[in-house]
Amino acid sequence: MLGHIELAVSTAMYGMGIVAQSVAARRADRPGTGLGLLARLATDRLYQLGFAGQVGGFALAFLARAELPLYLVQAGTSCAVGIATAFGVLALGWRVRPVEVAMLGVLAAGLVLLATASVPSVAHDIPAGLGWVLLGSPLLVGLAATWACRRDSVLFLALLAGSAFAVVAISGRSLADEPLHQLPLNPLTWLMLLAALLGQACMSVALARGSATSTVATMDAATMVLTSVVGIAALGDRIAPGREWSVVLGLAFVVLGVLVLGSAARVAPVVAHRPAREAV
């Protein structure tokens, strides 16, 4: 039960962090994005607030991975795009469409299917082959992100952010049950933090250049698919007997929900930072 509470609070913090970061990133964007954009965002209080939400969500999701399978934890955090949409509508005047309301229902149904099929368990140790892949991934993501920034490829940046956060989730699943005082001595801890920083950088640039919700939806879909496959195949994530169909259908619902919700909410970022006198 504690893991489910941690996951719920984590999702809420992620959603609010997405809204704050997207508004801050768009108002800070101007010619010469990339490292210059990240430097400007580092001094933006709204972005700092959003980043704090992301850090809090990350910490709680990390704790939830100690007992919950990756397919449930990542689906839960992916639903932050739904929380972000609802918060944007209520607090910032974002426009909402019928399809977005329908997709919120699809997300909820997917989470129910996954939650009822999940079985708490402690993760297996990461196999050697997968460990080498994880170790090399930050370098590959960093090189690919440099290429994507030069070509202004928002979709590719979102996919790279999703891949980096998949490394975070996989490493975190293996580390979450370890004593906290031993974490600084484990190389996986530093790999996880490096991947988190890379993912954050890719996401920040993508948020500045594209739709907030579509960027986060693409990123989360990539993370969810990668981590679910690795968790079940290599880390010993368990499924209740006879409920494999629930996991497949639940993941399909959540992926569909975040992707459609992201593509449908094209106008939200524009409304979010429009001056009040222009909106009248």
XYZ file of C-alpha atoms in Angstrom:
280
model
C 0.000 0.000 0.000
C 2.840 2.424 0.819
C 4.281 1.979 -2.671
C 0.937 2.895 -4.250
C 0.698 6.066 -2.135
C 4.242 7.061 -3.086
C 3.389 6.512 -6.739
C 0.202 8.623 -6.550
C 1.967 11.595 -4.913
C 4.871 11.239 -7.347
C 2.501 11.482 -10.319
C 0.881 14.646 -8.949
C 4.265 16.314 -8.380
C 5.468 15.362 -11.859
C 2.318 16.834 -13.431
C 2.646 20.195 -11.700
C 6.358 20.260 -12.457
C 5.655 19.746 -16.169
C 3.342 22.760 -16.279
C 5.779 25.049 -14.461
C 8.760 23.956 -16.555
C 6.928 24.291 -19.871
C 5.784 27.855 -19.140
C 9.255 28.857 -17.948
C 11.021 27.186 -20.887
C 8.829 28.896 -23.481
C 9.197 32.371 -22.030
C 12.994 31.905 -21.795
C 13.384 30.635 -25.369
C 14.965 32.896 -27.964
C 17.605 32.496 -30.709
C 20.569 30.533 -29.450
C 18.878 27.765 -27.526
C 20.746 24.768 -26.153
C 23.290 25.466 -23.413
C 22.271 29.129 -23.387
C 18.647 28.163 -22.790
C 19.600 25.832 -19.943
C 21.690 28.607 -18.346
C 18.729 31.021 -18.477
C 16.360 28.433 -17.054
C 18.701 27.739 -14.141
C 17.976 31.250 -12.799
C 14.219 31.206 -13.485
C 12.212 30.794 -10.266
C 9.233 29.212 -12.007
C 11.497 26.680 -13.682
C 13.198 26.025 -10.348
C 9.775 25.346 -8.824
C 8.976 22.923 -11.650
C 12.348 21.278 -11.255
C 11.694 20.858 -7.538
C 8.443 19.101 -8.418
C 10.330 16.820 -10.782
C 12.918 16.032 -8.107
C 10.217 15.254 -5.550
C 8.369 13.082 -8.036
C 11.603 11.318 -8.926
C 12.389 10.575 -5.266
C 8.940 9.146 -4.561
C 8.918 7.089 -7.769
C 12.328 5.731 -6.751
C 10.917 4.588 -3.414
C 7.870 3.060 -5.094
C 10.122 0.917 -7.328
C 11.360 -0.935 -4.257
C 8.183 -3.031 -4.292
C 6.169 -2.178 -7.416
C 6.978 -3.473 -10.933
C 8.280 -1.045 -13.522
C 5.262 -1.412 -15.791
C 3.034 0.010 -13.040
C 5.396 2.712 -11.752
C 6.191 4.057 -15.215
C 2.547 3.956 -16.282
C 1.660 5.900 -13.153
C 4.277 8.581 -13.714
C 3.362 8.736 -17.415
C -0.150 9.748 -16.372
C 1.400 12.979 -15.111
C 0.563 14.398 -18.543
C -3.096 13.988 -17.598
C -2.498 15.751 -14.270
C -0.665 18.512 -16.154
C -3.569 18.950 -18.560
C -6.118 19.134 -15.737
C -3.972 21.613 -13.794
C -3.438 23.730 -16.905
C -7.184 23.900 -17.535
C -8.083 24.781 -13.947
C -5.242 27.178 -13.100
C -3.951 28.592 -16.392
C -6.968 28.627 -18.665
C -5.776 25.994 -21.103
C -8.444 24.890 -23.547
C -9.792 21.372 -23.267
C -11.371 19.230 -25.986
C -13.738 16.279 -25.702
C -10.991 13.921 -26.870
C -8.816 14.998 -23.940
C -11.575 14.195 -21.463
C -11.996 10.788 -23.113
C -8.265 10.099 -22.923
C -8.213 10.883 -19.217
C -10.737 8.066 -18.831
C -8.551 5.775 -20.957
C -5.548 6.562 -18.749
C -7.539 5.781 -15.617
C -8.745 2.466 -17.075
C -5.198 1.513 -18.028
C -3.902 2.230 -14.545
C -6.667 0.145 -12.958
C -5.811 -2.809 -15.214
C -2.113 -2.549 -14.386
C -2.660 -2.080 -10.655
C -4.932 -5.126 -10.400
C -2.448 -7.288 -12.328
C 0.714 -6.201 -10.507
C 2.425 -8.316 -7.868
C 4.881 -6.617 -5.460
C 8.412 -7.975 -5.696
C 12.077 -7.109 -5.203
C 14.046 -6.694 -8.440
C 16.701 -9.131 -9.606
C 20.267 -7.920 -10.079
C 20.907 -6.349 -13.474
C 22.428 -8.929 -15.884
C 25.949 -8.220 -17.125
C 24.939 -7.649 -20.742
C 22.227 -5.171 -19.808
C 24.666 -3.475 -17.433
C 27.091 -2.712 -20.260
C 24.255 -1.303 -22.376
C 23.204 0.959 -19.511
C 26.760 2.171 -18.920
C 27.197 3.180 -22.570
C 23.793 4.804 -22.962
C 24.602 8.278 -21.490
C 27.373 8.813 -24.038
C 25.107 7.767 -26.913
C 22.246 9.951 -25.676
C 24.565 12.944 -25.248
C 25.977 12.652 -28.774
C 22.544 12.136 -30.301
C 21.123 15.098 -28.349
C 23.828 17.394 -29.735
C 22.845 16.346 -33.252
C 19.129 16.796 -32.512
C 19.628 20.309 -31.077
C 21.438 21.454 -34.192
C 18.616 20.165 -36.411
C 15.820 21.341 -34.122
C 14.326 17.833 -33.959
C 11.803 18.033 -31.113
C 10.485 14.497 -31.597
C 13.969 12.997 -31.491
C 14.847 15.023 -28.381
C 11.703 13.725 -26.676
C 12.620 10.142 -27.586
C 16.150 10.669 -26.271
C 14.755 12.060 -23.028
C 12.542 8.989 -22.770
C 15.515 6.688 -23.332
C 17.557 8.490 -20.668
C 14.721 8.268 -18.158
C 14.351 4.570 -18.985
C 17.948 4.122 -17.793
C 16.980 6.007 -14.625
C 13.989 3.736 -14.005
C 15.837 0.485 -14.699
C 18.754 1.474 -12.474
C 16.377 2.721 -9.793
C 14.400 -0.521 -9.760
C 17.598 -2.415 -8.941
C 18.745 0.136 -6.346
C 15.485 0.931 -4.564
C 15.678 -1.915 -2.051
C 19.301 -1.164 -1.087
C 20.106 0.607 2.227
C 20.211 4.365 1.630
C 23.672 4.779 3.184
C 25.130 2.352 0.633
C 23.752 4.102 -2.453
C 26.665 6.582 -2.900
C 29.051 3.614 -3.140
C 27.091 1.909 -5.911
C 28.077 2.848 -9.516
C 24.450 2.450 -10.573
C 23.551 5.451 -8.412
C 25.854 7.743 -10.357
C 24.715 6.268 -13.653
C 21.121 6.954 -12.627
C 21.881 10.586 -11.714
C 23.813 11.193 -14.936
C 20.994 9.741 -17.018
C 18.477 11.871 -15.099
C 20.439 15.051 -15.882
C 20.687 14.118 -19.561
C 16.994 13.356 -19.716
C 16.185 16.657 -18.008
C 18.351 18.595 -20.474
C 16.769 16.918 -23.511
C 13.289 17.489 -22.120
C 13.962 21.180 -21.359
C 15.080 21.945 -24.909
C 12.194 19.954 -26.385
C 9.685 21.803 -24.152
C 11.027 25.136 -25.388
C 10.714 24.197 -29.055
C 7.522 22.167 -29.160
C 4.223 21.426 -27.460
C 4.657 20.664 -23.762
C 2.117 17.859 -23.680
C 3.185 16.187 -26.929
C 6.836 16.330 -25.849
C 6.124 14.763 -22.477
C 3.718 12.214 -23.999
C 6.318 11.030 -26.522
C 8.993 10.881 -23.811
C 6.790 8.968 -21.390
C 5.585 6.491 -24.014
C 9.185 5.649 -24.925
C 10.189 5.285 -21.266
C 7.182 3.136 -20.426
C 7.636 0.681 -23.283
C 11.385 0.264 -22.721
C 11.173 -0.167 -18.959
C 8.176 -2.520 -19.043
C 9.910 -4.889 -21.445
C 13.198 -4.836 -19.518
C 11.478 -5.142 -16.139
C 9.520 -8.254 -17.091
C 12.267 -9.855 -19.184
C 15.344 -9.144 -17.051
C 14.475 -7.778 -13.604
C 11.881 -10.275 -12.453
C 8.826 -7.987 -12.429
C 5.873 -10.227 -11.649
C 2.332 -10.440 -13.001
C -0.607 -12.081 -11.232
C -1.332 -15.542 -12.706
C -3.657 -15.321 -15.687
C -3.524 -11.498 -15.771
C -0.950 -11.069 -18.529
C -3.715 -9.732 -20.762
C -4.374 -6.965 -18.204
C -0.785 -5.780 -18.414
C -0.771 -5.769 -22.216
C -4.135 -4.013 -22.433
C -3.321 -1.618 -19.591
C -0.031 -0.557 -21.166
C -1.757 -0.123 -24.518
C -4.381 2.106 -22.897
C -1.797 4.257 -21.133
C 0.410 4.617 -24.228
C -2.637 5.485 -26.333
C -3.867 7.936 -23.725
C -0.620 9.880 -23.310
C 0.053 10.031 -27.069
C -3.442 11.143 -28.055
C -3.651 13.538 -25.129
C -0.319 15.028 -26.127
C -1.231 15.461 -29.797
C -4.676 16.873 -28.940
C -3.412 19.552 -26.545
C -1.605 21.662 -29.129
C -2.986 25.019 -27.968
C -2.285 24.656 -24.257
C 1.289 26.020 -24.153
C 0.261 29.142 -26.097
C -2.591 29.998 -23.761
C -0.452 29.241 -20.713
C 1.819 32.250 -21.011
C -0.363 34.747 -22.894
C -0.627 38.128 -21.109
C -3.986 38.627 -19.430
C -4.850 41.745 -21.452
C -4.380 39.811 -24.720
C -6.552 36.957 -23.562
C -9.540 39.231 -22.917
